[in-house]
PDB file of C-alpha atoms in Angstrom:
ATOM      1  CA  MET R   1     -55.860 100.818  79.292  1.00  0.00           C
ATOM      2  CA  ASP R   2     -59.388  99.338  79.298  1.00  0.00           C
ATOM      3  CA  ASN R   3     -59.136  98.496  75.610  1.00  0.00           C
ATOM      4  CA  LEU R   4     -55.724  96.925  76.164  1.00  0.00           C
ATOM      5  CA  SER R   5     -57.112  94.903  79.071  1.00  0.00           C
ATOM      6  CA  ILE R   6     -60.000  93.682  76.919  1.00  0.00           C
ATOM      7  CA  ASP R   7     -57.586  92.589  74.187  1.00  0.00           C
ATOM      8  CA  TRP R   8     -55.566  90.511  76.643  1.00  0.00           C
ATOM      9  CA  GLU R   9     -58.730  88.966  77.967  1.00  0.00           C
ATOM     10  CA  GLN R  10     -59.872  88.010  74.480  1.00  0.00           C
ATOM     11  CA  LEU R  11     -56.472  86.538  73.682  1.00  0.00           C
ATOM     12  CA  ARG R  12     -56.554  84.485  76.829  1.00  0.00           C
ATOM     13  CA  GLU R  13     -60.029  83.229  76.029  1.00  0.00           C
ATOM     14  CA  LEU R  14     -58.939  82.405  72.491  1.00  0.00           C
ATOM     15  CA  LEU R  15     -55.895  80.493  73.679  1.00  0.00           C
ATOM     16  CA  THR R  16     -58.016  78.668  76.237  1.00  0.00           C
ATOM     17  CA  VAL R  17     -60.536  77.641  73.603  1.00  0.00           C
ATOM     18  CA  GLN R  18     -57.853  76.571  71.146  1.00  0.00           C
ATOM     19  CA  GLY R  19     -55.918  74.716  73.836  1.00  0.00           C
ATOM     20  CA  THR R  20     -59.069  72.940  74.937  1.00  0.00           C
ATOM     21  CA  GLN R  21     -59.886  72.027  71.349  1.00  0.00           C
ATOM     22  CA  LEU R  22     -56.312  70.805  70.739  1.00  0.00           C
ATOM     23  CA  GLY R  23     -56.480  68.724  73.912  1.00  0.00           C
ATOM     24  CA  LEU R  24     -59.799  67.224  72.851  1.00  0.00           C
ATOM     25  CA  ASN R  25     -58.424  66.484  69.393  1.00  0.00           C
ATOM     26  CA  LEU R  26     -55.337  64.883  70.916  1.00  0.00           C
ATOM     27  CA  LEU R  27     -57.475  62.741  73.204  1.00  0.00           C
ATOM     28  CA  ALA R  28     -59.636  61.785  70.225  1.00  0.00           C
ATOM     29  CA  ALA R  29     -56.545  60.818  68.233  1.00  0.00           C
ATOM     30  CA  ILE R  30     -55.167  58.731  71.103  1.00  0.00           C
ATOM     31  CA  GLY R  31     -58.565  57.122  71.676  1.00  0.00           C
ATOM     32  CA  THR R  32     -58.918  56.360  67.966  1.00  0.00           C
ATOM     33  CA  TYR R  33     -55.472  54.775  67.917  1.00  0.00           C
ATOM     34  CA  ILE R  34     -56.108  52.641  71.012  1.00  0.00           C
ATOM     35  CA  VAL R  35     -59.569  51.517  69.887  1.00  0.00           C
ATOM     36  CA  GLY R  36     -58.259  50.971  66.354  1.00  0.00           C
ATOM     37  CA  ARG R  37     -55.471  48.709  67.625  1.00  0.00           C
ATOM     38  CA  MET R  38     -58.026  46.721  69.630  1.00  0.00           C
ATOM     39  CA  ILE R  39     -60.220  46.338  66.545  1.00  0.00           C
ATOM     40  CA  VAL R  40     -57.188  45.289  64.477  1.00  0.00           C
ATOM     41  CA  SER R  41     -56.386  42.647  67.092  1.00  0.00           C
ATOM     42  CA  LEU R  42     -59.952  41.304  66.926  1.00  0.00           C
ATOM     43  CA  ILE R  43     -59.909  41.307  63.118  1.00  0.00           C
ATOM     44  CA  MET R  44     -56.580  39.450  63.052  1.00  0.00           C
ATOM     45  CA  LYS R  45     -57.891  36.788  65.430  1.00  0.00           C
ATOM     46  CA  ALA R  46     -60.891  36.294  63.145  1.00  0.00           C
ATOM     47  CA  VAL R  47     -58.662  36.161  60.039  1.00  0.00           C
ATOM     48  CA  VAL R  48     -56.374  33.584  61.650  1.00  0.00           C
ATOM     49  CA  LYS R  49     -59.337  31.430  62.675  1.00  0.00           C
ATOM     50  CA  ILE R  50     -60.751  31.569  59.147  1.00  0.00           C
ATOM     51  CA  MET R  51     -57.406  30.551  57.644  1.00  0.00           C
ATOM     52  CA  GLU R  52     -57.061  27.721  60.164  1.00  0.00           C
ATOM     53  CA  ARG R  53     -60.536  26.422  59.305  1.00  0.00           C
ATOM     54  CA  THR R  54     -59.775  26.510  55.595  1.00  0.00           C
ATOM     55  CA  GLU R  55     -56.530  24.595  56.307  1.00  0.00           C
ATOM     56  CA  PHE R  56     -54.202  27.281  54.992  1.00  0.00           C
ATOM     57  CA  ASP R  57     -50.567  26.361  54.783  1.00  0.00           C
ATOM     58  CA  GLU R  58     -48.863  27.595  57.976  1.00  0.00           C
ATOM     59  CA  LEU R  59     -46.236  29.484  56.005  1.00  0.00           C
ATOM     60  CA  LEU R  60     -48.902  31.225  53.889  1.00  0.00           C
ATOM     61  CA  GLU R  61     -50.990  31.937  56.984  1.00  0.00           C
ATOM     62  CA  ARG R  62     -48.179  33.838  58.712  1.00  0.00           C
ATOM     63  CA  PHE R  63     -47.263  35.793  55.601  1.00  0.00           C
ATOM     64  CA  VAL R  64     -50.837  36.869  54.792  1.00  0.00           C
ATOM     65  CA  ALA R  65     -51.505  37.737  58.429  1.00  0.00           C
ATOM     66  CA  THR R  66     -48.420  39.979  58.514  1.00  0.00           C
ATOM     67  CA  ILE R  67     -49.503  41.870  55.385  1.00  0.00           C
ATOM     68  CA  ILE R  68     -53.087  42.366  56.603  1.00  0.00           C
ATOM     69  CA  ARG R  69     -51.906  43.525  60.031  1.00  0.00           C
ATOM     70  CA  THR R  70     -49.512  46.035  58.460  1.00  0.00           C
ATOM     71  CA  PHE R  71     -52.191  47.608  56.237  1.00  0.00           C
ATOM     72  CA  LEU R  72     -54.722  47.766  59.085  1.00  0.00           C
ATOM     73  CA  ASN R  73     -52.225  49.458  61.398  1.00  0.00           C
ATOM     74  CA  VAL R  74     -51.420  52.040  58.722  1.00  0.00           C
ATOM     75  CA  PHE R  75     -55.149  52.754  58.340  1.00  0.00           C
ATOM     76  CA  VAL R  76     -55.505  53.219  62.126  1.00  0.00           C
ATOM     77  CA  ILE R  77     -52.598  55.693  62.185  1.00  0.00           C
ATOM     78  CA  VAL R  78     -54.115  57.684  59.308  1.00  0.00           C
ATOM     79  CA  ALA R  79     -57.507  57.761  61.056  1.00  0.00           C
ATOM     80  CA  ALA R  80     -55.876  59.000  64.270  1.00  0.00           C
ATOM     81  CA  LEU R  81     -54.002  61.765  62.448  1.00  0.00           C
ATOM     82  CA  THR R  82     -57.228  63.147  60.950  1.00  0.00           C
ATOM     83  CA  HIS R  83     -58.361  64.131  64.467  1.00  0.00           C
ATOM     84  CA  LEU R  84     -55.330  66.415  64.693  1.00  0.00           C
ATOM     85  CA  GLY R  85     -56.474  68.431  61.689  1.00  0.00           C
ATOM     86  CA  PHE R  86     -54.721  66.519  58.939  1.00  0.00           C
ATOM     87  CA  GLU R  87     -56.826  65.912  55.831  1.00  0.00           C
ATOM     88  CA  MET R  88     -57.142  62.274  54.805  1.00  0.00           C
ATOM     89  CA  THR R  89     -56.043  63.040  51.236  1.00  0.00           C
ATOM     90  CA  THR R  90     -53.041  64.985  52.534  1.00  0.00           C
ATOM     91  CA  VAL R  91     -51.986  62.163  54.839  1.00  0.00           C
ATOM     92  CA  VAL R  92     -52.349  59.593  52.069  1.00  0.00           C
ATOM     93  CA  ALA R  93     -50.353  61.796  49.684  1.00  0.00           C
ATOM     94  CA  VAL R  94     -47.591  62.267  52.268  1.00  0.00           C
ATOM     95  CA  LEU R  95     -47.500  58.547  52.990  1.00  0.00           C
ATOM     96  CA  GLY R  96     -47.358  57.839  49.268  1.00  0.00           C
ATOM     97  CA  ALA R  97     -44.486  60.250  48.740  1.00  0.00           C
ATOM     98  CA  ALA R  98     -42.677  58.889  51.785  1.00  0.00           C
ATOM     99  CA  GLY R  99     -43.259  55.369  50.561  1.00  0.00           C
ATOM    100  CA  LEU R 100     -41.796  56.247  47.175  1.00  0.00           C
ATOM    101  CA  ALA R 101     -38.736  57.853  48.751  1.00  0.00           C
ATOM    102  CA  VAL R 102     -38.212  54.931  51.099  1.00  0.00           C
ATOM    103  CA  GLY R 103     -38.740  52.522  48.222  1.00  0.00           C
ATOM    104  CA  LEU R 104     -36.049  54.191  46.146  1.00  0.00           C
ATOM    105  CA  ALA R 105     -33.688  54.174  49.114  1.00  0.00           C
ATOM    106  CA  LEU R 106     -34.451  50.567  50.004  1.00  0.00           C
ATOM    107  CA  GLN R 107     -34.616  48.856  46.646  1.00  0.00           C
ATOM    108  CA  GLY R 108     -32.989  45.767  48.117  1.00  0.00           C
ATOM    109  CA  SER R 109     -35.706  45.493  50.745  1.00  0.00           C
ATOM    110  CA  LEU R 110     -38.414  45.818  48.095  1.00  0.00           C
ATOM    111  CA  SER R 111     -36.680  43.082  46.137  1.00  0.00           C
ATOM    112  CA  ASN R 112     -36.798  40.908  49.249  1.00  0.00           C
ATOM    113  CA  PHE R 113     -40.496  41.699  49.661  1.00  0.00           C
ATOM    114  CA  ALA R 114     -41.256  40.786  46.036  1.00  0.00           C
ATOM    115  CA  SER R 115     -39.250  37.591  46.458  1.00  0.00           C
ATOM    116  CA  GLY R 116     -41.246  36.794  49.596  1.00  0.00           C
ATOM    117  CA  VAL R 117     -44.476  37.147  47.611  1.00  0.00           C
ATOM    118  CA  LEU R 118     -43.101  34.785  44.953  1.00  0.00           C
ATOM    119  CA  ILE R 119     -42.121  32.250  47.610  1.00  0.00           C
ATOM    120  CA  ILE R 120     -45.622  32.336  49.059  1.00  0.00           C
ATOM    121  CA  MET R 121     -47.258  32.098  45.624  1.00  0.00           C
ATOM    122  CA  PHE R 122     -45.214  29.208  44.258  1.00  0.00           C
ATOM    123  CA  ARG R 123     -44.339  27.613  47.609  1.00  0.00           C
ATOM    124  CA  PRO R 124     -41.068  25.833  46.798  1.00  0.00           C
ATOM    125  CA  TYR R 125     -40.977  24.936  50.476  1.00  0.00           C
ATOM    126  CA  THR R 126     -43.189  25.120  53.512  1.00  0.00           C
ATOM    127  CA  ASN R 127     -42.798  25.404  57.251  1.00  0.00           C
ATOM    128  CA  GLY R 128     -40.653  22.597  58.661  1.00  0.00           C
ATOM    129  CA  ASP R 129     -39.004  21.644  55.362  1.00  0.00           C
ATOM    130  CA  TYR R 130     -35.248  21.147  55.373  1.00  0.00           C
ATOM    131  CA  ILE R 131     -33.843  23.203  52.509  1.00  0.00           C
ATOM    132  CA  GLU R 132     -30.581  24.455  51.075  1.00  0.00           C
ATOM    133  CA  ALA R 133     -30.847  27.933  49.577  1.00  0.00           C
ATOM    134  CA  GLY R 134     -29.044  31.246  49.559  1.00  0.00           C
ATOM    135  CA  GLY R 135     -25.843  29.565  50.671  1.00  0.00           C
ATOM    136  CA  GLU R 136     -27.440  28.254  53.868  1.00  0.00           C
ATOM    137  CA  ALA R 137     -29.163  25.044  54.957  1.00  0.00           C
ATOM    138  CA  GLY R 138     -31.707  24.389  57.688  1.00  0.00           C
ATOM    139  CA  SER R 139     -35.340  23.760  58.555  1.00  0.00           C
ATOM    140  CA  VAL R 140     -37.768  26.515  57.548  1.00  0.00           C
ATOM    141  CA  ASN R 141     -39.083  28.231  60.662  1.00  0.00           C
ATOM    142  CA  GLU R 142     -40.825  31.266  59.160  1.00  0.00           C
ATOM    143  CA  VAL R 143     -41.114  33.393  56.032  1.00  0.00           C
ATOM    144  CA  THR R 144     -41.452  37.108  56.815  1.00  0.00           C
ATOM    145  CA  LEU R 145     -42.000  40.027  54.459  1.00  0.00           C
ATOM    146  CA  PHE R 146     -38.288  40.294  53.735  1.00  0.00           C
ATOM    147  CA  ASN R 147     -36.534  37.177  55.065  1.00  0.00           C
ATOM    148  CA  THR R 148     -36.748  33.442  55.469  1.00  0.00           C
ATOM    149  CA  ILE R 149     -35.742  32.166  58.905  1.00  0.00           C
ATOM    150  CA  LEU R 150     -33.957  28.806  59.057  1.00  0.00           C
ATOM    151  CA  ILE R 151     -33.055  26.657  62.058  1.00  0.00           C
ATOM    152  CA  THR R 152     -29.878  24.642  61.517  1.00  0.00           C
ATOM    153  CA  PRO R 153     -29.391  21.085  62.851  1.00  0.00           C
ATOM    154  CA  ASP R 154     -27.071  22.467  65.568  1.00  0.00           C
ATOM    155  CA  ASN R 155     -29.861  24.869  66.623  1.00  0.00           C
ATOM    156  CA  ARG R 156     -28.640  28.121  65.072  1.00  0.00           C
ATOM    157  CA  ARG R 157     -31.111  30.700  63.782  1.00  0.00           C
ATOM    158  CA  VAL R 158     -30.175  31.872  60.287  1.00  0.00           C
ATOM    159  CA  ILE R 159     -31.987  34.786  58.605  1.00  0.00           C
ATOM    160  CA  VAL R 160     -31.680  34.642  54.814  1.00  0.00           C
ATOM    161  CA  PRO R 161     -32.912  37.505  52.553  1.00  0.00           C
ATOM    162  CA  ASN R 162     -35.724  36.289  50.309  1.00  0.00           C
ATOM    163  CA  SER R 163     -34.036  37.675  47.191  1.00  0.00           C
ATOM    164  CA  SER R 164     -30.974  35.503  47.887  1.00  0.00           C
ATOM    165  CA  ILE R 165     -33.219  32.455  47.935  1.00  0.00           C
ATOM    166  CA  THR R 166     -35.197  33.146  44.763  1.00  0.00           C
ATOM    167  CA  GLY R 167     -32.041  34.281  42.954  1.00  0.00           C
ATOM    168  CA  GLY R 168     -30.413  30.844  43.119  1.00  0.00           C
ATOM    169  CA  PRO R 169     -31.126  27.115  43.293  1.00  0.00           C
ATOM    170  CA  ILE R 170     -33.416  25.844  46.049  1.00  0.00           C
ATOM    171  CA  VAL R 171     -32.865  22.273  47.233  1.00  0.00           C
ATOM    172  CA  ASN R 172     -35.806  20.953  49.257  1.00  0.00           C
ATOM    173  CA  TYR R 173     -34.788  17.755  51.034  1.00  0.00           C
ATOM    174  CA  SER R 174     -38.279  17.369  52.520  1.00  0.00           C
ATOM    175  CA  ALA R 175     -40.230  17.665  49.282  1.00  0.00           C
ATOM    176  CA  PHE R 176     -40.862  13.916  49.149  1.00  0.00           C
ATOM    177  CA  SER R 177     -41.564  11.336  51.818  1.00  0.00           C
ATOM    178  CA  THR R 178     -38.662   9.109  50.774  1.00  0.00           C
ATOM    179  CA  ARG R 179     -34.979   9.639  49.989  1.00  0.00           C
ATOM    180  CA  ARG R 180     -32.221   7.533  48.489  1.00  0.00           C
ATOM    181  CA  ILE R 181     -28.949   7.016  50.318  1.00  0.00           C
ATOM    182  CA  ASP R 182     -26.009   7.138  47.887  1.00  0.00           C
ATOM    183  CA  MET R 183     -22.860   5.428  49.106  1.00  0.00           C
ATOM    184  CA  VAL R 184     -19.671   4.350  47.320  1.00  0.00           C
ATOM    185  CA  ILE R 185     -17.784   1.433  48.862  1.00  0.00           C
ATOM    186  CA  GLY R 186     -14.333   0.555  47.493  1.00  0.00           C
ATOM    187  CA  VAL R 187     -12.709  -2.886  47.914  1.00  0.00           C
ATOM    188  CA  GLY R 188      -9.373  -4.266  46.786  1.00  0.00           C
ATOM    189  CA  TYR R 189      -8.804  -5.811  43.361  1.00  0.00           C
ATOM    190  CA  ASP R 190      -7.817  -9.113  45.002  1.00  0.00           C
ATOM    191  CA  ASP R 191     -11.067  -9.410  46.988  1.00  0.00           C
ATOM    192  CA  ASP R 192     -14.031 -11.589  46.013  1.00  0.00           C
ATOM    193  CA  LEU R 193     -16.587  -9.305  44.333  1.00  0.00           C
ATOM    194  CA  LYS R 194     -19.459 -11.801  44.624  1.00  0.00           C
ATOM    195  CA  GLN R 195     -18.845 -12.208  48.341  1.00  0.00           C
ATOM    196  CA  THR R 196     -18.656  -8.438  48.789  1.00  0.00           C
ATOM    197  CA  LYS R 197     -21.916  -7.922  46.940  1.00  0.00           C
ATOM    198  CA  GLN R 198     -23.621 -10.618  49.020  1.00  0.00           C
ATOM    199  CA  ILE R 199     -22.468  -9.021  52.276  1.00  0.00           C
ATOM    200  CA  LEU R 200     -23.726  -5.597  51.181  1.00  0.00           C
ATOM    201  CA  ASN R 201     -27.108  -7.051  50.200  1.00  0.00           C
ATOM    202  CA  ASP R 202     -27.377  -8.903  53.513  1.00  0.00           C
ATOM    203  CA  ILE R 203     -26.677  -5.691  55.443  1.00  0.00           C
ATOM    204  CA  ILE R 204     -29.418  -3.871  53.557  1.00  0.00           C
ATOM    205  CA  LYS R 205     -31.964  -6.678  54.043  1.00  0.00           C
ATOM    206  CA  ALA R 206     -31.261  -6.771  57.773  1.00  0.00           C
ATOM    207  CA  ASP R 207     -32.136  -3.086  58.276  1.00  0.00           C
ATOM    208  CA  SER R 208     -35.895  -2.695  58.770  1.00  0.00           C
ATOM    209  CA  ARG R 209     -35.740   1.025  57.955  1.00  0.00           C
ATOM    210  CA  ILE R 210     -34.754   0.350  54.342  1.00  0.00           C
ATOM    211  CA  LEU R 211     -37.730   0.205  51.984  1.00  0.00           C
ATOM    212  CA  ASP R 212     -38.468  -2.684  49.642  1.00  0.00           C
ATOM    213  CA  ASN R 213     -39.992  -0.355  47.065  1.00  0.00           C
ATOM    214  CA  PRO R 214     -38.167   1.240  45.358  1.00  0.00           C
ATOM    215  CA  ALA R 215     -35.746  -1.662  45.450  1.00  0.00           C
ATOM    216  CA  PRO R 216     -32.222  -0.942  46.726  1.00  0.00           C
ATOM    217  CA  THR R 217     -29.285  -1.093  44.318  1.00  0.00           C
ATOM    218  CA  VAL R 218     -25.936  -2.768  44.958  1.00  0.00           C
ATOM    219  CA  ALA R 219     -23.650  -2.919  41.923  1.00  0.00           C
ATOM    220  CA  VAL R 220     -20.088  -2.502  40.729  1.00  0.00           C
ATOM    221  CA  SER R 221     -19.846   1.027  39.391  1.00  0.00           C
ATOM    222  CA  GLU R 222     -16.176   1.673  38.655  1.00  0.00           C
ATOM    223  CA  LEU R 223     -12.751   0.074  38.311  1.00  0.00           C
ATOM    224  CA  ALA R 224     -10.835   2.865  39.983  1.00  0.00           C
ATOM    225  CA  ASP R 225      -7.062   3.330  40.281  1.00  0.00           C
ATOM    226  CA  SER R 226      -6.714   1.471  43.573  1.00  0.00           C
ATOM    227  CA  SER R 227     -10.110  -0.078  44.227  1.00  0.00           C
ATOM    228  CA  VAL R 228     -13.203  -1.674  42.760  1.00  0.00           C
ATOM    229  CA  ASN R 229     -16.091   0.639  43.682  1.00  0.00           C
ATOM    230  CA  PHE R 230     -19.580  -0.552  44.598  1.00  0.00           C
ATOM    231  CA  VAL R 231     -22.583   1.765  44.685  1.00  0.00           C
ATOM    232  CA  VAL R 232     -24.978   1.107  47.562  1.00  0.00           C
ATOM    233  CA  ARG R 233     -28.307   2.891  47.052  1.00  0.00           C
ATOM    234  CA  PRO R 234     -31.115   1.974  49.436  1.00  0.00           C
ATOM    235  CA  TRP R 235     -34.327   3.987  49.858  1.00  0.00           C
ATOM    236  CA  VAL R 236     -35.590   5.125  53.259  1.00  0.00           C
ATOM    237  CA  ASN R 237     -38.207   7.431  54.704  1.00  0.00           C
ATOM    238  CA  SER R 238     -36.904  10.997  54.761  1.00  0.00           C
ATOM    239  CA  GLY R 239     -36.938  11.115  58.545  1.00  0.00           C
ATOM    240  CA  ASP R 240     -34.677   8.037  58.750  1.00  0.00           C
ATOM    241  CA  TYR R 241     -32.088   9.269  56.248  1.00  0.00           C
ATOM    242  CA  TRP R 242     -29.187  10.328  58.444  1.00  0.00           C
ATOM    243  CA  ALA R 243     -29.557   7.704  61.157  1.00  0.00           C
ATOM    244  CA  THR R 244     -29.686   4.932  58.561  1.00  0.00           C
ATOM    245  CA  ARG R 245     -26.737   6.312  56.627  1.00  0.00           C
ATOM    246  CA  PHE R 246     -24.561   6.520  59.740  1.00  0.00           C
ATOM    247  CA  ASP R 247     -25.486   2.989  60.838  1.00  0.00           C
ATOM    248  CA  LEU R 248     -24.858   1.539  57.368  1.00  0.00           C
ATOM    249  CA  THR R 249     -21.416   3.141  57.184  1.00  0.00           C
ATOM    250  CA  GLN R 250     -20.347   1.542  60.457  1.00  0.00           C
ATOM    251  CA  THR R 251     -21.960  -1.831  59.763  1.00  0.00           C
ATOM    252  CA  ILE R 252     -20.415  -2.126  56.295  1.00  0.00           C
ATOM    253  CA  LYS R 253     -16.935  -1.435  57.662  1.00  0.00           C
ATOM    254  CA  GLU R 254     -17.329  -3.982  60.463  1.00  0.00           C
ATOM    255  CA  ARG R 255     -18.780  -6.737  58.239  1.00  0.00           C
ATOM    256  CA  LEU R 256     -16.143  -6.328  55.534  1.00  0.00           C
ATOM    257  CA  ASP R 257     -13.400  -6.465  58.170  1.00  0.00           C
ATOM    258  CA  GLU R 258     -14.886  -9.669  59.569  1.00  0.00           C
ATOM    259  CA  ALA R 259     -14.895 -11.230  56.081  1.00  0.00           C
ATOM    260  CA  GLY R 260     -11.302 -10.195  55.463  1.00  0.00           C
ATOM    261  CA  ILE R 261     -12.275  -7.871  52.619  1.00  0.00           C
ATOM    262  CA  SER R 262     -10.004  -4.848  52.420  1.00  0.00           C
ATOM    263  CA  ILE R 263     -11.085  -1.265  51.924  1.00  0.00           C
ATOM    264  CA  PRO R 264      -8.157   0.452  50.149  1.00  0.00           C
ATOM    265  CA  TYR R 265      -6.999   3.837  51.322  1.00  0.00           C
ATOM    266  CA  PRO R 266      -4.395   6.221  49.895  1.00  0.00           C
ATOM    267  CA  GLN R 267      -0.848   5.184  50.730  1.00  0.00           C
ATOM    268  CA  ARG R 268       2.503   6.768  50.060  1.00  0.00           C
ATOM    269  CA  ASP R 269       5.798   4.876  49.854  1.00  0.00           C
ATOM    270  CA  VAL R 270       8.795   6.763  51.166  1.00  0.00           C
ATOM    271  CA  HIS R 271      12.224   5.552  49.972  1.00  0.00           C
ATOM    272  CA  VAL R 272      15.265   6.583  52.048  1.00  0.00           C
ATOM    273  CA  HIS R 273      18.671   6.572  50.368  1.00  0.00           C
ATOM    274  CA  THR R 274      21.790   6.538  52.547  1.00  0.00           C
ATOM    275  CA  VAL R 275      24.646   8.676  51.277  1.00  0.00           C
ATOM    276  CA  ASP R 276      28.256   7.780  52.170  1.00  0.00           C
ATOM    277  CA  ALA R 277      29.612  11.016  53.661  1.00  0.00           C
ATOM    278  CA  THR R 278      33.237   9.768  53.466  1.00  0.00           C
ATOM    279  CA  ARG R 279      32.971   9.145  49.749  1.00  0.00           C
ATOM    280  CA  ASP R 280      31.439  12.557  49.129  1.00  0.00           C
ATOM    281  CA  ALA R 281      34.263  14.200  51.091  1.00  0.00           C
ATOM    282  CA  ALA R 282      36.869  12.432  48.969  1.00  0.00           C
TER     283      ALA R 282
END
């Protein structure tokens, strides 16, 4: 009985020691994780300040900061796990195997990540640019590891996979400081072309938003089926594009109406034939 009592006492002492050690290791792991996250936060603040001082592009700054933060957080987690008895090499091997398995399962996501890297490297657009890509259009708000976030003119948030953007054409409407407005104005064949051209030129000259260089173009472009078509192509600053286009459309219509110049529109003639019911009955 004494020997049995001593065995139970030793077991209890052993469990107490192991439990205490496990508790200490757990506290050490938690402490390492908390302190590590604090250090990561300090490092990220320093990295952001450095990038701001070196005048990094905002889009590139966010992307690089996300990658650095991700790697640092993974390192903190690995360091915390070592306090629980996991070997560093074992943890790295497990993470590598898990990463491979996840990579095979999420090939589309990896494609989006690679596309995001290409976007950052070649920078076809930057933050604030208005683009058309991946079947969507809007102002670039952010480029993440896997997606590009656009804000549409009607204030919708559109998330477009990076691979969809790099896999097709990218139209950047903000790439240059100026844009050309392309308009086609049709007038009737019986109208005075010289008068029409003069009115269009006067409208353009009266708008202070239209640039003198490059010079605007007003010319007859086509003798269409029902109208003589003029092209009106003034240049404006990119920020004035839509407002100027809308105003020109209204002003041109009003001025041509005042001058008695017609703007043809599709018409359909309907001919009604009256049938004599009495004759058909006979």
